[in-house]
């Protein structure tokens, strides 16, 4: 909802042209018969599911993946009519909504198959599902041996139409291919077993961003990139293999600018003590916005083409920077905390390395309190 008054000057700029660019990078790894199923779960990794999905549709994508039914319903509610696959599957009680909204669950177990079948038959229709094989991720899905056992039952479920067969890699972000190769072998064997039983799903897919850049599986009809669409690397080894552009730029403007005398403490705990007369810029953003508290005394911001240091602890709603060496800094000047400005860049991967996490988490954690502003063309 558009507010009638100016919001506090902290926002995430979403560069949709960069999204297009990253999509083309993903498509470079696709064989001619392969489609991109764009992963837009977790509000498109914090970038905004509806605007991101719409932009990807204009760029030619017509298959989308989310984690939950609610995420799928948000897209349907916005008039997005393309096939949507829900990786998290169908939880008890959700069957009729999946059918009503024509959303496809990933089938993870036999019990769910039975529930979906019953509901579909009650409505005298069929539900399309993608069957998930746990080929070595050790998380969810049918183990190959289980599938062999359940196959006769699955075949009898006239309400359930298996239109996809999928698996997920555990170690595709590592260059060492042992585990991934083994997973592929298991997946292929499972596919052969299904084929013998007369189950031949139209769509076959295994690759996330990491898998897609390293595996040349002919049989896949879909690839499932997520993080790379948003400009994050699937792992540290991908720097040279992928040329991505950051999509999210987190910006906040200086709300106050003050000179503190030598010896002044800054923020909770006085973890920063001014060793010189220090000009402090205060920004209206904090850990409640998803700017991690671990950046206390070690964060960076881009201002007037320079990277400047964050000082003191990150508060819930405020952070402070030392701008003593930038006398041109003024109240209202905008700092970039993530993304690029004036030829300088702070990547999600840079912040992730500092936090000992992955860029996925950095993006996802940017809170709803931070408004997203969409830019159709790169600056
Ligand atoms: C999240 C997810 C993806 C996308 O993974 P990235 O590493 O972000 O490319 C693909 N497939 C499934 C099943 C997922 O849950």
Coordinates of C-alpha atoms and ligand atoms in Angstrom, one line a residue:
X1 CA 0.0 0.0 0.0
X2 CA 1.3 3.4 -1.0
X3 CA 1.7 5.7 2.0
X4 CA 0.5 9.3 2.0
X5 CA 3.7 10.5 3.7
X6 CA 7.3 9.9 3.0
X7 CA 8.7 6.8 4.7
X8 CA 11.8 6.8 6.7
X9 CA 14.7 6.9 4.2
X10 CA 15.8 3.2 4.3
X11 CA 15.0 0.9 1.4
X12 CA 16.1 -2.0 -0.8
X13 CA 16.4 -1.1 -4.4
X14 CA 15.6 -4.1 -6.6
X15 CA 17.2 -3.8 -10.1
X16 CA 15.1 -5.9 -12.3
X17 CA 17.4 -5.4 -15.3
X18 CA 20.1 -7.2 -13.3
X19 CA 17.6 -10.0 -12.7
X20 CA 17.2 -10.4 -16.5
X21 CA 21.0 -10.4 -16.8
X22 CA 21.4 -13.2 -14.2
X23 CA 18.6 -15.2 -15.9
X24 CA 20.5 -15.1 -19.2
X25 CA 23.5 -16.4 -17.3
X26 CA 21.5 -19.3 -16.1
X27 CA 20.1 -19.9 -19.5
X28 CA 23.6 -20.1 -20.9
X29 CA 24.0 -23.4 -19.1
X30 CA 20.7 -24.8 -20.4
X31 CA 20.5 -27.3 -23.3
X32 CA 18.0 -26.2 -26.0
X33 CA 15.3 -28.4 -24.7
X34 CA 15.6 -27.2 -21.1
X35 CA 13.4 -24.6 -19.4
X36 CA 14.2 -22.5 -16.3
X37 CA 11.9 -23.1 -13.4
X38 CA 12.7 -20.0 -11.4
X39 CA 12.8 -20.4 -7.7
X40 CA 11.0 -17.5 -6.0
X41 CA 10.5 -19.0 -2.6
X42 CA 11.0 -16.9 0.6
X43 CA 9.6 -13.8 -1.2
X44 CA 12.1 -14.4 -4.0
X45 CA 14.9 -14.6 -1.6
X46 CA 13.8 -11.3 -0.1
X47 CA 13.5 -9.5 -3.4
X48 CA 9.7 -9.6 -3.6
X49 CA 8.0 -12.6 -5.1
X50 CA 5.3 -10.9 -7.2
X51 CA 7.4 -8.2 -9.0
X52 CA 10.2 -10.7 -9.5
X53 CA 7.9 -13.3 -10.9
X54 CA 6.3 -10.8 -13.2
X55 CA 9.6 -9.6 -14.5
X56 CA 10.8 -13.2 -15.1
X57 CA 7.5 -13.9 -17.0
X58 CA 8.3 -11.0 -19.3
X59 CA 11.8 -12.5 -19.8
X60 CA 10.2 -15.7 -20.9
X61 CA 10.0 -17.9 -17.8
X62 CA 6.8 -19.8 -17.3
X63 CA 7.6 -22.2 -14.5
X64 CA 8.0 -21.2 -10.8
X65 CA 9.0 -22.9 -7.6
X66 CA 8.2 -21.9 -4.1
X67 CA 8.5 -23.6 -0.7
X68 CA 5.0 -23.3 0.7
X69 CA 1.4 -23.3 -0.4
X70 CA 1.0 -19.8 1.0
X71 CA 3.8 -18.5 -1.2
X72 CA 2.0 -20.1 -4.2
X73 CA -1.3 -18.5 -3.2
X74 CA 0.4 -15.1 -3.1
X75 CA 1.4 -15.5 -6.7
X76 CA -2.1 -16.8 -7.7
X77 CA -3.6 -13.9 -5.8
X78 CA -1.6 -11.5 -8.0
X79 CA -3.0 -13.1 -11.1
X80 CA 0.1 -15.3 -11.9
X81 CA -1.4 -18.2 -13.7
X82 CA 1.7 -20.2 -14.7
X83 CA 2.6 -23.6 -13.3
X84 CA 3.8 -23.4 -9.7
X85 CA 5.6 -26.2 -7.9
X86 CA 5.6 -26.2 -4.1
X87 CA 8.8 -27.9 -2.9
X88 CA 7.5 -28.2 0.7
X89 CA 4.8 -30.5 -0.4
X90 CA 1.2 -30.7 0.6
X91 CA 0.5 -30.8 4.4
X92 CA -2.6 -32.5 5.8
X93 CA -5.6 -30.4 5.2
X94 CA -4.1 -28.4 2.3
X95 CA -5.2 -30.9 -0.5
X96 CA -8.4 -29.0 -1.6
X97 CA -6.5 -25.7 -1.8
X98 CA -3.8 -27.3 -4.0
X99 CA -6.5 -28.5 -6.3
X100 CA -8.6 -25.4 -6.3
X101 CA -5.7 -23.2 -7.1
X102 CA -4.1 -25.6 -9.6
X103 CA -0.8 -25.6 -7.6
X104 CA 1.5 -28.7 -7.9
X105 CA 2.9 -30.2 -4.8
X106 CA 6.2 -32.0 -4.7
X107 CA 5.2 -35.5 -3.5
X108 CA 7.4 -36.5 -0.6
X109 CA 5.7 -39.5 0.9
X110 CA 3.0 -42.1 0.3
X111 CA 0.6 -40.9 3.0
X112 CA 0.3 -37.5 1.1
X113 CA -0.2 -39.3 -2.1
X114 CA -3.2 -41.2 -0.6
X115 CA -4.7 -38.0 0.8
X116 CA -4.3 -36.2 -2.5
X117 CA -5.7 -39.1 -4.4
X118 CA -8.8 -39.2 -2.1
X119 CA -9.4 -35.5 -2.5
X120 CA -8.9 -35.4 -6.2
X121 CA -11.3 -38.3 -6.7
X122 CA -13.8 -36.7 -4.4
X123 CA -13.7 -33.7 -6.8
X124 CA -13.7 -36.1 -9.8
X125 CA -10.4 -34.6 -11.1
X126 CA -6.7 -35.3 -11.0
X127 CA -3.8 -33.5 -9.3
X128 CA -0.5 -33.1 -11.0
X129 CA 2.5 -33.8 -8.7
X130 CA 6.3 -34.0 -9.0
X131 CA 7.8 -37.0 -7.3
X132 CA 10.8 -36.3 -5.2
X133 CA 13.5 -38.9 -4.9
X134 CA 16.0 -38.6 -2.1
X135 CA 19.1 -39.6 -4.1
X136 CA 21.5 -38.6 -1.3
X137 CA 20.4 -35.3 0.2
X138 CA 19.2 -37.1 3.3
X139 CA 16.4 -34.7 3.8
X140 CA 12.9 -35.3 2.3
X141 CA 11.5 -37.4 -0.5
X142 CA 11.2 -41.1 -1.3
X143 CA 14.3 -43.2 -0.9
X144 CA 14.8 -45.3 -4.0
X145 CA 14.1 -48.5 -2.1
X146 CA 10.9 -47.1 -0.6
X147 CA 9.8 -46.1 -4.0
X148 CA 10.3 -49.6 -5.3
X149 CA 8.1 -50.8 -2.5
X150 CA 5.4 -48.2 -3.0
X151 CA 5.3 -48.3 -6.8
X152 CA 2.4 -50.7 -7.1
X153 CA 0.3 -48.5 -4.8
X154 CA 1.3 -45.2 -6.5
X155 CA 0.3 -46.8 -9.9
X156 CA -3.2 -47.4 -8.6
X157 CA -3.8 -43.8 -7.5
X158 CA -5.9 -42.6 -10.4
X159 CA -6.4 -39.2 -8.8
X160 CA -2.7 -38.5 -8.8
X161 CA -0.8 -37.7 -12.0
X162 CA 3.0 -37.9 -11.8
X163 CA 4.1 -35.2 -14.2
X164 CA 7.6 -34.6 -12.8
X165 CA 10.5 -36.5 -11.3
X166 CA 13.0 -34.6 -9.3
X167 CA 15.9 -34.8 -6.8
X168 CA 18.1 -32.3 -5.0
X169 CA 21.9 -32.2 -4.7
X170 CA 23.6 -32.1 -1.4
X171 CA 27.1 -31.1 -2.5
X172 CA 26.8 -29.5 -5.9
X173 CA 28.4 -26.3 -4.6
X174 CA 31.7 -28.2 -4.2
X175 CA 33.9 -28.8 -7.2
X176 CA 34.7 -32.4 -6.0
X177 CA 32.0 -34.4 -7.9
X178 CA 31.9 -37.6 -5.9
X179 CA 28.6 -37.2 -4.1
X180 CA 26.9 -35.5 -7.0
X181 CA 27.9 -38.2 -9.4
X182 CA 26.6 -40.8 -7.0
X183 CA 23.3 -38.9 -6.6
X184 CA 22.9 -38.8 -10.3
X185 CA 23.5 -42.5 -10.7
X186 CA 20.8 -43.2 -8.1
X187 CA 18.5 -40.8 -9.7
X188 CA 18.9 -42.4 -13.1
X189 CA 18.4 -45.8 -11.7
X190 CA 15.2 -44.7 -10.0
X191 CA 14.0 -43.1 -13.3
X192 CA 14.7 -46.4 -15.1
X193 CA 12.7 -48.3 -12.4
X194 CA 9.7 -46.0 -12.8
X195 CA 9.9 -46.3 -16.6
X196 CA 9.7 -50.1 -16.3
X197 CA 6.6 -49.6 -14.2
X198 CA 5.1 -47.5 -16.9
X199 CA 5.6 -44.2 -15.1
X200 CA 7.2 -41.7 -17.4
X201 CA 7.0 -38.2 -16.0
X202 CA 7.3 -35.4 -18.6
X203 CA 9.5 -33.2 -16.5
X204 CA 12.9 -34.3 -15.1
X205 CA 15.0 -32.0 -12.9
X206 CA 17.8 -32.1 -10.4
X207 CA 19.8 -28.9 -10.6
X208 CA 19.8 -25.9 -8.4
X209 CA 22.1 -23.0 -9.3
X210 CA 25.2 -24.9 -8.3
X211 CA 24.1 -28.1 -10.1
X212 CA 23.2 -26.3 -13.3
X213 CA 26.7 -25.0 -13.8
X214 CA 28.4 -28.3 -13.4
X215 CA 26.2 -31.1 -14.7
X216 CA 25.4 -31.8 -18.3
X217 CA 22.4 -34.1 -17.8
X218 CA 20.7 -34.6 -21.1
X219 CA 17.5 -36.0 -19.6
X220 CA 16.6 -32.9 -17.5
X221 CA 13.9 -30.8 -19.0
X222 CA 13.9 -28.2 -16.2
X223 CA 16.6 -26.5 -14.1
X224 CA 15.8 -24.8 -10.8
X225 CA 18.1 -21.8 -10.3
X226 CA 17.4 -19.6 -7.3
X227 CA 20.3 -17.8 -5.8
X228 CA 22.1 -17.0 -9.0
X229 CA 19.1 -15.1 -10.3
X230 CA 19.5 -12.7 -7.4
X231 CA 23.2 -12.3 -8.1
X232 CA 24.5 -14.6 -5.3
X233 CA 27.1 -17.3 -5.9
X234 CA 26.0 -20.9 -5.0
X235 CA 29.4 -21.2 -3.4
X236 CA 32.9 -19.6 -3.1
X237 CA 34.2 -21.7 -6.0
X238 CA 31.9 -20.1 -8.5
X239 CA 33.5 -16.7 -8.7
X240 CA 35.1 -17.4 -12.1
X241 CA 32.3 -19.5 -13.5
X242 CA 29.4 -17.0 -13.1
X243 CA 29.2 -13.4 -14.1
X244 CA 26.3 -12.2 -12.0
X245 CA 25.0 -8.7 -11.1
X246 CA 23.6 -7.9 -7.7
X247 CA 19.9 -7.3 -7.8
X248 CA 19.3 -5.9 -4.3
X249 CA 20.9 -2.6 -3.1
X250 CA 20.2 -1.8 0.5
X251 CA 20.4 1.9 1.1
X252 CA 19.8 4.2 4.0
X253 CA 20.2 8.0 4.3
X254 CA 22.1 9.9 7.0
X255 CA 19.5 11.1 9.6
X256 CA 21.9 12.9 11.9
X257 CA 25.5 14.0 11.7
X258 CA 27.4 15.0 14.8
X259 CA 30.9 15.7 16.0
X260 CA 31.9 13.8 19.1
X261 CA 34.9 14.8 21.1
X262 CA 37.9 12.6 21.7
X263 CA 37.1 9.9 24.3
X264 CA 33.3 9.7 23.5
X265 CA 31.7 6.3 23.5
X266 CA 29.4 5.3 20.7
X267 CA 26.3 3.0 21.0
X268 CA 25.4 0.3 23.6
X269 CA 28.3 -1.0 25.6
X270 CA 30.6 1.8 24.4
X271 CA 32.5 -0.7 22.3
X272 CA 33.7 2.1 20.2
X273 CA 35.6 5.0 21.8
X274 CA 36.5 8.0 19.7
X275 CA 40.3 8.2 19.5
X276 CA 40.0 11.5 17.7
X277 CA 37.3 14.1 17.2
X278 CA 34.9 12.0 15.2
X279 CA 32.1 12.9 12.9
X280 CA 29.4 10.3 13.3
X281 CA 26.7 9.7 10.7
X282 CA 23.6 8.0 12.1
X283 CA 21.5 5.9 9.8
X284 CA 17.9 4.8 10.4
X285 CA 18.4 1.1 10.0
X286 CA 19.2 -1.7 12.4
X287 CA 19.0 -5.4 13.1
X288 CA 15.2 -5.2 13.1
X289 CA 15.6 -4.4 9.4
X290 CA 17.8 -7.4 8.9
X291 CA 21.1 -5.6 9.1
X292 CA 22.9 -8.2 11.2
X293 CA 24.1 -7.2 14.7
X294 CA 27.3 -9.1 14.0
X295 CA 28.3 -6.1 11.9
X296 CA 28.9 -4.2 15.1
X297 CA 32.2 -2.3 14.8
X298 CA 33.0 -4.1 11.5
X299 CA 30.3 -3.2 8.9
X300 CA 31.0 -1.1 5.9
X301 CA 29.0 1.4 3.9
X302 CA 29.6 3.1 0.6
X303 CA 29.4 6.9 0.6
X304 CA 30.7 9.3 -2.0
X305 CA 32.6 6.5 -3.7
X306 CA 34.4 5.4 -0.5
X307 CA 33.9 2.5 1.8
X308 CA 33.5 3.8 5.4
X309 CA 33.5 1.9 8.7
X310 CA 30.6 1.2 10.9
X311 CA 31.3 2.1 14.5
X312 CA 29.8 0.8 17.8
X313 CA 27.1 -1.7 18.1
X314 CA 24.3 -2.2 15.6
X315 CA 21.1 -1.2 17.4
X316 CA 17.6 -2.4 16.6
X317 CA 16.8 0.7 14.6
X318 CA 20.1 2.7 14.2
X319 CA 23.7 2.3 13.0
X320 CA 26.6 4.7 13.1
X321 CA 29.4 5.4 10.7
X322 CA 32.7 7.3 11.1
X323 CA 32.6 9.9 8.4
X324 CA 35.4 12.1 9.8
X325 CA 37.4 11.6 6.6
X326 CA 34.5 12.6 4.3
X327 CA 33.9 16.2 5.2
X328 CA 31.5 16.5 2.3
X329 CA 29.0 14.1 4.0
X330 CA 25.6 15.8 4.7
X331 CA 22.4 14.8 6.4
X332 CA 20.3 13.1 3.8
X333 CA 23.2 11.6 1.9
X334 CA 22.6 8.0 1.1
X335 CA 24.8 5.1 2.1
X336 CA 24.8 1.7 0.4
X337 CA 25.1 -1.2 2.8
X338 CA 24.6 -4.0 0.2
X339 CA 24.9 -3.7 -3.5
X340 CA 26.7 -1.0 -5.5
X341 CA 27.0 2.7 -5.7
X342 CA 29.6 5.0 -7.3
X343 CA 31.6 2.2 -8.8
X344 CA 32.0 0.4 -5.4
X345 CA 30.2 -2.8 -4.5
X346 CA 29.4 -4.8 -1.3
X347 CA 28.2 -8.2 -2.5
X348 CA 25.8 -10.4 -0.6
X349 CA 28.6 -12.9 -0.7
X350 CA 31.0 -10.4 1.0
X351 CA 28.6 -9.8 3.8
X352 CA 27.9 -13.6 4.1
X353 CA 31.7 -14.3 4.4
X354 CA 31.9 -11.8 7.2
X355 CA 29.0 -13.5 9.0
X356 CA 30.2 -17.0 8.2
X357 CA 27.0 -17.7 6.4
X358 CA 25.8 -17.7 2.8
X359 CA 24.3 -14.9 0.7
X360 CA 20.9 -16.6 0.7
X361 CA 20.6 -15.8 4.4
X362 CA 21.8 -12.2 4.0
X363 CA 19.1 -11.6 1.3
X364 CA 16.3 -13.5 3.0
X365 CA 16.8 -11.7 6.3
X366 CA 16.2 -8.2 5.0
X367 CA 13.0 -7.5 6.9
X368 CA 9.6 -6.6 5.6
X369 CA 10.1 -3.3 7.4
X370 CA 12.4 -2.3 4.6
X371 CA 10.4 -1.2 1.6
X372 CA 11.4 -2.6 -1.8
X373 CA 11.7 -0.1 -4.6
X374 CA 11.7 -1.6 -8.1
X375 CA 13.9 -0.2 -10.9
X376 CA 13.0 -1.5 -14.4
X377 CA 16.4 -0.5 -15.9
X378 CA 19.9 -0.6 -14.5
X379 CA 21.4 2.7 -13.7
Ligands
LIG1 C1 15.8 -23.5 -3.0 C2 15.8 -24.6 -3.9 C3 16.4 -24.5 -5.2 C4 17.2 -23.3 -5.6 O1 18.5 -23.4 -5.0 P1 19.7 -22.4 -5.3 O2 20.8 -22.9 -4.6 O3 19.2 -21.1 -4.7 O4 19.8 -22.2 -6.8 C5 16.2 -25.5 -6.1 N1 15.5 -26.6 -5.8 C6 14.9 -26.8 -4.6 C7 14.2 -28.1 -4.3 C8 15.1 -25.8 -3.6 O5 14.5 -26.0 -2.4

